[in-house]
mmCIF file of C-alpha atoms in Angstrom:
data_model
loop_
_atom_site.group_PDB
_atom_site.id
_atom_site.type_symbol
_atom_site.label_atom_id
_atom_site.label_comp_id
_atom_site.label_asym_id
_atom_site.label_seq_id
_atom_site.Cartn_x
_atom_site.Cartn_y
_atom_site.Cartn_z
ATOM 1 C CA MET A 586 -16.029 49.244 55.388
ATOM 2 C CA ARG A 587 -15.619 50.786 58.821
ATOM 3 C CA ILE A 588 -17.405 54.067 59.434
ATOM 4 C CA GLU A 589 -17.277 56.346 62.473
ATOM 5 C CA ILE A 590 -19.862 59.121 62.907
ATOM 6 C CA ILE A 591 -19.030 61.991 65.231
ATOM 7 C CA GLY A 592 -20.719 65.274 65.986
ATOM 8 C CA TYR A 593 -22.865 67.215 68.365
ATOM 9 C CA SER A 594 -25.794 65.908 70.400
ATOM 10 C CA GLY A 595 -29.020 66.211 68.445
ATOM 11 C CA ALA A 596 -27.300 66.369 65.044
ATOM 12 C CA GLY A 597 -28.624 62.985 63.903
ATOM 13 C CA LYS A 598 -25.619 60.676 64.290
ATOM 14 C CA SER A 599 -27.793 57.686 65.126
ATOM 15 C CA THR A 600 -30.135 58.336 62.219
ATOM 16 C CA LEU A 601 -27.189 58.539 59.833
ATOM 17 C CA ALA A 602 -25.747 55.329 61.319
ATOM 18 C CA GLU A 603 -29.022 53.521 60.618
ATOM 19 C CA ILE A 604 -29.120 54.806 57.044
ATOM 20 C CA LEU A 605 -25.513 53.817 56.290
ATOM 21 C CA ALA A 606 -25.762 50.434 58.022
ATOM 22 C CA LYS A 607 -28.898 49.568 56.073
ATOM 23 C CA HIS A 608 -27.480 50.815 52.767
ATOM 24 C CA TYR A 609 -24.205 48.889 53.091
ATOM 25 C CA GLY A 610 -25.674 45.897 54.935
ATOM 26 C CA ILE A 611 -23.273 46.213 57.856
ATOM 27 C CA ALA A 612 -23.548 46.120 61.638
ATOM 28 C CA HIS A 613 -23.882 49.288 63.653
ATOM 29 C CA LEU A 614 -23.280 50.290 67.232
ATOM 30 C CA TYR A 615 -24.667 53.289 69.065
ATOM 31 C CA MET A 616 -22.060 54.469 71.562
ATOM 32 C CA ASP A 617 -24.817 55.790 73.838
ATOM 33 C CA THR A 618 -25.931 52.173 74.385
ATOM 34 C CA THR A 619 -22.522 51.342 75.804
ATOM 35 C CA GLN A 620 -22.839 54.087 78.432
ATOM 36 C CA PHE A 621 -26.547 54.089 79.299
ATOM 37 C CA TYR A 622 -29.027 51.409 80.295
ATOM 38 C CA GLY A 623 -32.364 51.260 82.108
ATOM 39 C CA LYS A 624 -33.484 54.746 83.034
ATOM 40 C CA MET A 625 -30.274 56.677 82.309
ATOM 41 C CA ASN A 626 -28.106 54.431 84.495
ATOM 42 C CA THR A 627 -24.467 54.593 83.431
ATOM 43 C CA ARG A 628 -21.779 51.994 82.959
ATOM 44 C CA SER A 629 -18.157 52.434 83.934
ATOM 45 C CA VAL A 630 -15.620 53.319 81.249
ATOM 46 C CA GLU A 631 -14.193 49.805 81.639
ATOM 47 C CA GLU A 632 -17.587 48.233 80.934
ATOM 48 C CA GLN A 633 -18.086 50.519 77.934
ATOM 49 C CA GLU A 634 -14.630 49.655 76.646
ATOM 50 C CA LYS A 635 -15.415 45.943 76.910
ATOM 51 C CA LEU A 636 -18.704 46.295 75.003
ATOM 52 C CA VAL A 637 -17.153 48.307 72.170
ATOM 53 C CA ASN A 638 -14.160 45.990 71.842
ATOM 54 C CA GLU A 639 -16.452 42.945 71.715
ATOM 55 C CA PHE A 640 -18.338 44.642 68.883
ATOM 56 C CA LEU A 641 -15.102 45.469 67.029
ATOM 57 C CA ASP A 642 -13.805 41.917 67.486
ATOM 58 C CA THR A 643 -16.977 40.305 66.109
ATOM 59 C CA HIS A 644 -17.664 42.555 63.099
ATOM 60 C CA GLU A 645 -15.413 43.081 60.108
ATOM 61 C CA ASP A 646 -17.485 45.949 58.705
ATOM 62 C CA TRP A 647 -19.404 48.409 60.838
ATOM 63 C CA VAL A 648 -20.824 51.842 61.539
ATOM 64 C CA ILE A 649 -20.317 53.352 64.985
ATOM 65 C CA ASP A 650 -21.997 56.555 66.001
ATOM 66 C CA GLY A 651 -20.901 58.659 68.930
ATOM 67 C CA ASN A 652 -17.974 60.569 70.265
ATOM 68 C CA TYR A 653 -16.926 59.101 73.647
ATOM 69 C CA TYR A 654 -13.292 59.771 72.855
ATOM 70 C CA ASP A 655 -11.989 58.056 76.005
ATOM 71 C CA VAL A 656 -13.708 54.757 75.160
ATOM 72 C CA ALA A 657 -12.274 52.184 72.746
ATOM 73 C CA LYS A 658 -9.911 54.541 70.987
ATOM 74 C CA ARG A 659 -8.926 51.793 68.579
ATOM 75 C CA ARG A 660 -12.212 52.287 66.700
ATOM 76 C CA PHE A 661 -10.739 55.540 65.381
ATOM 77 C CA GLU A 662 -7.583 53.712 64.334
ATOM 78 C CA LEU A 663 -9.629 51.001 62.601
ATOM 79 C CA CYS A 664 -12.157 53.170 60.788
ATOM 80 C CA ASP A 665 -11.549 54.048 57.180
ATOM 81 C CA GLU A 666 -14.236 56.707 56.885
ATOM 82 C CA ILE A 667 -15.491 59.451 59.240
ATOM 83 C CA TYR A 668 -18.551 61.656 59.084
ATOM 84 C CA PHE A 669 -18.559 64.808 61.249
ATOM 85 C CA LEU A 670 -21.981 66.392 61.787
ATOM 86 C CA ASP A 671 -20.927 69.932 62.693
ATOM 87 C CA TYR A 672 -24.350 71.547 62.958
ATOM 88 C CA ASN A 673 -25.518 74.766 64.579
ATOM 89 C CA ARG A 674 -26.267 74.410 68.301
ATOM 90 C CA PHE A 675 -29.814 75.747 67.948
ATOM 91 C CA TYR A 676 -30.615 73.286 65.175
ATOM 92 C CA CYS A 677 -29.301 70.467 67.406
ATOM 93 C CA LEU A 678 -31.355 71.734 70.359
ATOM 94 C CA PHE A 679 -34.514 71.857 68.227
ATOM 95 C CA GLU A 680 -33.907 68.312 66.986
ATOM 96 C CA ALA A 681 -33.188 67.027 70.519
ATOM 97 C CA ILE A 682 -36.409 68.575 71.830
ATOM 98 C CA LYS A 683 -38.403 67.047 68.944
ATOM 99 C CA ARG A 684 -36.812 63.657 69.685
ATOM 100 C CA TYR A 685 -37.662 63.979 73.387
ATOM 101 C CA ILE A 686 -41.304 64.819 72.655
ATOM 102 C CA ARG A 687 -41.575 62.000 70.089
ATOM 103 C CA ASN A 688 -40.047 59.441 72.486
ATOM 104 C CA TYR A 689 -41.302 60.794 75.811
ATOM 105 C CA ASN A 690 -41.003 58.193 78.562
ATOM 106 C CA GLN A 691 -40.171 55.464 76.044
ATOM 107 C CA TYR A 692 -37.126 53.285 75.593
ATOM 108 C CA ARG A 693 -34.999 54.545 72.697
ATOM 109 C CA GLU A 694 -32.857 51.846 71.075
ATOM 110 C CA SER A 695 -30.118 54.259 70.006
ATOM 111 C CA LEU A 696 -29.830 55.555 73.579
ATOM 112 C CA GLY A 697 -30.089 52.212 75.332
ATOM 113 C CA SER A 698 -32.311 53.870 77.909
ATOM 114 C CA ILE A 699 -35.573 55.689 78.532
ATOM 115 C CA GLU A 700 -35.609 59.015 76.669
ATOM 116 C CA SER A 701 -34.438 61.873 78.847
ATOM 117 C CA PHE A 702 -33.992 65.625 78.626
ATOM 118 C CA ASP A 703 -32.952 67.828 81.518
ATOM 119 C CA PHE A 704 -31.160 71.102 82.202
ATOM 120 C CA SER A 705 -27.702 69.522 82.101
ATOM 121 C CA PHE A 706 -28.427 68.044 78.653
ATOM 122 C CA LEU A 707 -29.719 71.426 77.490
ATOM 123 C CA MET A 708 -26.463 73.015 78.638
ATOM 124 C CA TRP A 709 -24.479 70.204 77.004
ATOM 125 C CA ILE A 710 -26.105 70.924 73.647
ATOM 126 C CA LEU A 711 -25.806 74.704 73.880
ATOM 127 C CA LYS A 712 -22.471 75.173 75.652
ATOM 128 C CA ASP A 713 -20.645 72.395 77.492
ATOM 129 C CA GLY A 714 -20.409 69.977 74.549
ATOM 130 C CA ARG A 715 -19.111 72.719 72.247
ATOM 131 C CA THR A 716 -15.913 73.818 73.903
ATOM 132 C CA LYS A 717 -12.775 74.483 71.881
ATOM 133 C CA GLU A 718 -11.379 71.225 73.269
ATOM 134 C CA TYR A 719 -14.305 69.174 71.942
ATOM 135 C CA LYS A 720 -14.156 70.914 68.564
ATOM 136 C CA ARG A 721 -10.413 70.193 68.406
ATOM 137 C CA LYS A 722 -11.024 66.513 69.226
ATOM 138 C CA HIS A 723 -13.673 66.292 66.518
ATOM 139 C CA LEU A 724 -11.354 67.854 63.954
ATOM 140 C CA ASP A 725 -8.336 65.765 65.049
ATOM 141 C CA HIS A 726 -10.319 62.556 64.553
ATOM 142 C CA LEU A 727 -11.796 63.805 61.305
ATOM 143 C CA ASN A 728 -8.368 64.656 59.938
ATOM 144 C CA SER A 729 -6.854 61.330 61.024
ATOM 145 C CA VAL A 730 -8.671 59.488 58.225
ATOM 146 C CA ASP A 731 -8.205 59.910 54.486
ATOM 147 C CA LYS A 732 -11.882 59.460 53.648
ATOM 148 C CA ARG A 733 -13.647 62.136 55.657
ATOM 149 C CA HIS A 734 -16.891 64.034 55.396
ATOM 150 C CA HIS A 735 -17.535 67.309 57.223
ATOM 151 C CA PHE A 736 -21.112 68.568 57.075
ATOM 152 C CA LYS A 737 -22.206 71.947 58.409
ATOM 153 C CA SER A 738 -25.936 71.339 57.877
ATOM 154 C CA ARG A 739 -28.474 68.573 57.400
ATOM 155 C CA ARG A 740 -29.094 69.960 53.905
ATOM 156 C CA GLU A 741 -25.430 69.355 52.955
ATOM 157 C CA LEU A 742 -25.598 65.808 54.294
ATOM 158 C CA ILE A 743 -28.831 64.957 52.483
ATOM 159 C CA LYS A 744 -27.450 66.356 49.215
ATOM 160 C CA TYR A 745 -24.337 64.172 49.598
ATOM 161 C CA LEU A 746 -26.368 61.053 50.464
ATOM 162 C CA LYS A 747 -28.589 61.579 47.411
ATOM 163 C CA GLU A 748 -25.607 62.148 45.096
ATOM 164 C CA LYS A 749 -24.046 58.887 46.304
ATOM 165 C CA GLY A 750 -27.319 56.979 45.873
ATOM 166 C CA ILE A 751 -27.517 56.182 49.578
ATOM 167 C CA VAL A 752 -30.950 57.796 49.908
ATOM 168 C CA GLU A 753 -33.541 58.531 47.247
ATOM 169 C CA ASP A 754 -35.227 61.820 46.472
#
């Protein structure tokens, strides 16, 4: 089973990846950890590509969360299931602020760095990460796989996960 999780910042991609990886007993990779390290230092696209491809080459079954459409494109070709968390921007902002407060000045495993929140990230959540081009990329990847899940709210996702027995009431 190879699962890709895409969606907007703050939607809960990493949380879903943890849930699915635990439920199915498979490896998972947070794409943020391939870009960031230390205190929001960034790796080159080539370094990110190498890290993702090493992960793909060493795991038969996996969950990968994150968009990063220019990095390791073969993960989209290899996946057999995609989840798209297409949540409201204000919900995502609220969740990102809660996460920042909860993890203030701490290392976050799913980020691969010290938790951060600044004006550019705020604008990414509200505007820059929600352009028509990004939405089109999300939908193109979603529609490239037969087994796809498109959720417009956390409530829809939780209902689905409960129906499938992935999480309990």
